[in-house]
Short mmCIF file of C-alpha atoms in Angstrom, two decimals:
data_model
loop_
_atom_site.label_atom_id
_atom_site.label_comp_id
_atom_site.label_asym_id
_atom_site.label_seq_id
_atom_site.Cartn_x
_atom_site.Cartn_y
_atom_site.Cartn_z
CA MET A 1 -11.96 -53.29 -20.72
CA HIS A 2 -11.85 -51.71 -17.25
CA ARG A 3 -14.07 -52.95 -14.50
CA ILE A 4 -15.27 -50.77 -11.65
CA SER A 5 -15.86 -52.28 -8.25
CA PHE A 6 -19.26 -52.10 -6.56
CA VAL A 7 -17.87 -49.82 -3.81
CA HIS A 8 -16.42 -47.38 -6.36
CA ALA A 9 -19.66 -47.39 -8.32
CA LEU A 10 -21.63 -46.70 -5.17
CA ALA A 11 -19.33 -43.85 -4.16
CA LEU A 12 -19.54 -42.33 -7.64
CA ALA A 13 -23.35 -42.58 -7.63
CA ALA A 14 -23.50 -40.87 -4.20
CA LEU A 15 -21.26 -38.03 -5.41
CA CYS A 16 -23.47 -37.53 -8.47
CA VAL A 17 -26.60 -37.44 -6.40
CA SER A 18 -25.06 -35.02 -3.91
CA LEU A 19 -24.01 -32.65 -6.67
CA ALA A 20 -27.40 -32.75 -8.31
CA ASP A 21 -29.15 -32.14 -4.99
CA CYS A 22 -26.62 -29.53 -3.85
CA SER A 23 -28.50 -27.43 -1.34
CA CYS A 24 -27.07 -23.96 -0.88
CA GLN A 25 -29.96 -22.65 1.11
CA VAL A 26 -27.73 -21.96 4.03
CA HIS A 27 -28.62 -18.71 5.77
CA PRO A 28 -29.72 -17.72 9.24
CA PRO A 29 -33.46 -17.62 10.03
CA GLY A 30 -34.92 -14.25 9.21
CA ALA A 31 -32.31 -13.36 6.64
CA SER A 32 -33.59 -12.21 3.32
CA GLY A 33 -33.50 -14.99 0.78
CA GLY A 34 -33.68 -12.96 -2.41
CA GLY A 35 -30.89 -10.66 -2.99
CA SER A 36 -28.14 -8.76 -1.51
CA GLY A 37 -28.49 -6.10 1.06
CA SER A 38 -32.23 -5.47 0.69
CA SER A 39 -34.70 -5.91 3.51
CA GLY A 40 -38.13 -6.00 1.94
CA GLY A 41 -41.19 -7.10 3.86
CA GLY A 42 -39.66 -6.90 7.32
CA ALA A 43 -36.91 -9.50 6.71
CA ALA A 44 -33.52 -8.83 8.16
CA ALA A 45 -31.01 -7.22 5.86
CA CYS A 46 -28.32 -9.47 4.51
CA GLY A 47 -25.31 -9.52 2.26
CA ALA A 48 -23.28 -6.50 3.41
CA ALA A 49 -20.12 -6.88 5.45
CA GLY A 50 -21.03 -7.72 9.05
CA GLN A 51 -24.56 -8.78 8.09
CA ALA A 52 -25.91 -12.27 7.80
CA CYS A 53 -25.24 -14.10 4.54
CA CYS A 54 -28.21 -14.17 2.10
CA ALA A 55 -29.56 -17.34 0.56
CA ASN A 56 -27.02 -19.57 -1.12
CA ASN A 57 -24.22 -18.04 1.04
CA ALA A 58 -24.37 -14.86 -1.04
CA CYS A 59 -22.62 -11.67 0.07
CA ASP A 60 -22.32 -8.34 -1.76
CA GLY A 61 -19.34 -7.54 -3.95
CA GLN A 62 -17.88 -11.08 -3.99
CA GLY A 63 -17.56 -11.09 -0.18
CA CYS A 64 -17.17 -14.27 1.79
CA CYS A 65 -19.79 -16.04 3.91
CA VAL A 66 -17.97 -17.19 7.09
CA GLN A 67 -20.05 -18.89 9.75
CA GLY A 68 -23.20 -17.17 8.55
CA GLN A 69 -21.70 -13.65 8.46
CA CYS A 70 -20.50 -11.74 5.41
CA VAL A 71 -16.88 -10.63 5.27
CA ALA A 72 -15.82 -7.85 2.86
CA PRO A 73 -13.28 -8.51 0.13
CA ALA A 74 -9.70 -7.84 1.34
CA ALA A 75 -10.78 -8.34 4.97
CA SER A 76 -9.62 -11.26 7.17
CA CYS A 77 -11.89 -14.31 7.22
CA GLY A 78 -10.62 -14.96 10.76
CA GLY A 79 -8.39 -17.61 12.26
CA ALA A 80 -6.11 -19.29 9.74
CA LEU A 81 -8.54 -18.90 6.86
CA GLY A 82 -6.73 -15.98 5.21
CA VAL A 83 -8.09 -12.96 3.36
CA CYS A 84 -11.38 -12.85 1.48
CA ALA A 85 -10.97 -12.51 -2.28
CA GLY A 86 -13.60 -13.36 -4.90
CA GLY A 87 -15.66 -15.35 -2.38
CA SER A 88 -12.83 -17.54 -1.15
CA CYS A 89 -10.82 -17.23 2.04
CA GLY A 90 -7.17 -17.68 1.13
CA ASN A 91 -6.97 -21.05 -0.58
CA CYS A 92 -10.33 -22.48 0.52
CA GLY A 93 -14.04 -21.93 0.21
CA GLY A 94 -14.31 -21.09 -3.53
CA VAL A 95 -15.74 -23.33 -6.17
CA GLY A 96 -13.16 -25.98 -6.99
CA GLN A 97 -11.21 -25.35 -3.82
CA SER A 98 -11.11 -27.37 -0.62
CA CYS A 99 -13.77 -26.62 1.95
CA CYS A 100 -12.86 -24.31 4.85
CA GLY A 101 -13.48 -26.49 7.85
CA GLY A 102 -16.54 -28.08 6.23
CA GLN A 103 -17.95 -24.96 4.71
CA CYS A 104 -17.76 -23.03 1.50
CA THR A 105 -17.42 -19.26 1.67
CA ALA A 106 -18.37 -18.46 -1.94
CA GLY A 107 -21.97 -17.74 -2.88
CA GLY A 108 -23.67 -20.59 -4.70
CA ALA A 109 -21.26 -23.24 -3.44
CA ALA A 110 -21.64 -26.20 -1.08
CA CYS A 111 -19.07 -28.55 0.43
CA VAL A 112 -19.26 -31.96 -1.28
CA ALA A 113 -16.75 -34.61 -0.28
CA GLY A 114 -14.34 -31.99 1.00
CA THR A 115 -14.41 -29.76 -2.12
CA CYS A 116 -16.60 -26.73 -2.83
CA ALA A 117 -18.95 -27.40 -5.76
CA ALA A 118 -21.29 -25.02 -7.59
CA CYS A 119 -24.88 -25.70 -6.70
CA GLY A 120 -27.11 -27.04 -9.39
CA GLY A 121 -24.35 -28.48 -11.42
#
């Protein structure tokens, strides 16, 4: 029978809690929280390339959310991050990939222990 140390058990419990409480509500103040590209009720438009990211880091057409701004697919994410494709910048930022400098670029993902995880799961 395998025994798990208290430290490992504590780390595993913290990871489980952080995944369950994954908060993807990262978007600039005033950005629309609902969808992509719409600006109902006076809220700022979000989701299109060059606009603020919507709630949950969402960008239109599988774009990438880089530092609060949407980047279009096939466009550069800036710096050494690579090109946006399917919500990830090069080899980081997508669900299951490493975080890009502490952030995830795919919609519905949050950086947990250095890896992008899908929110709510």
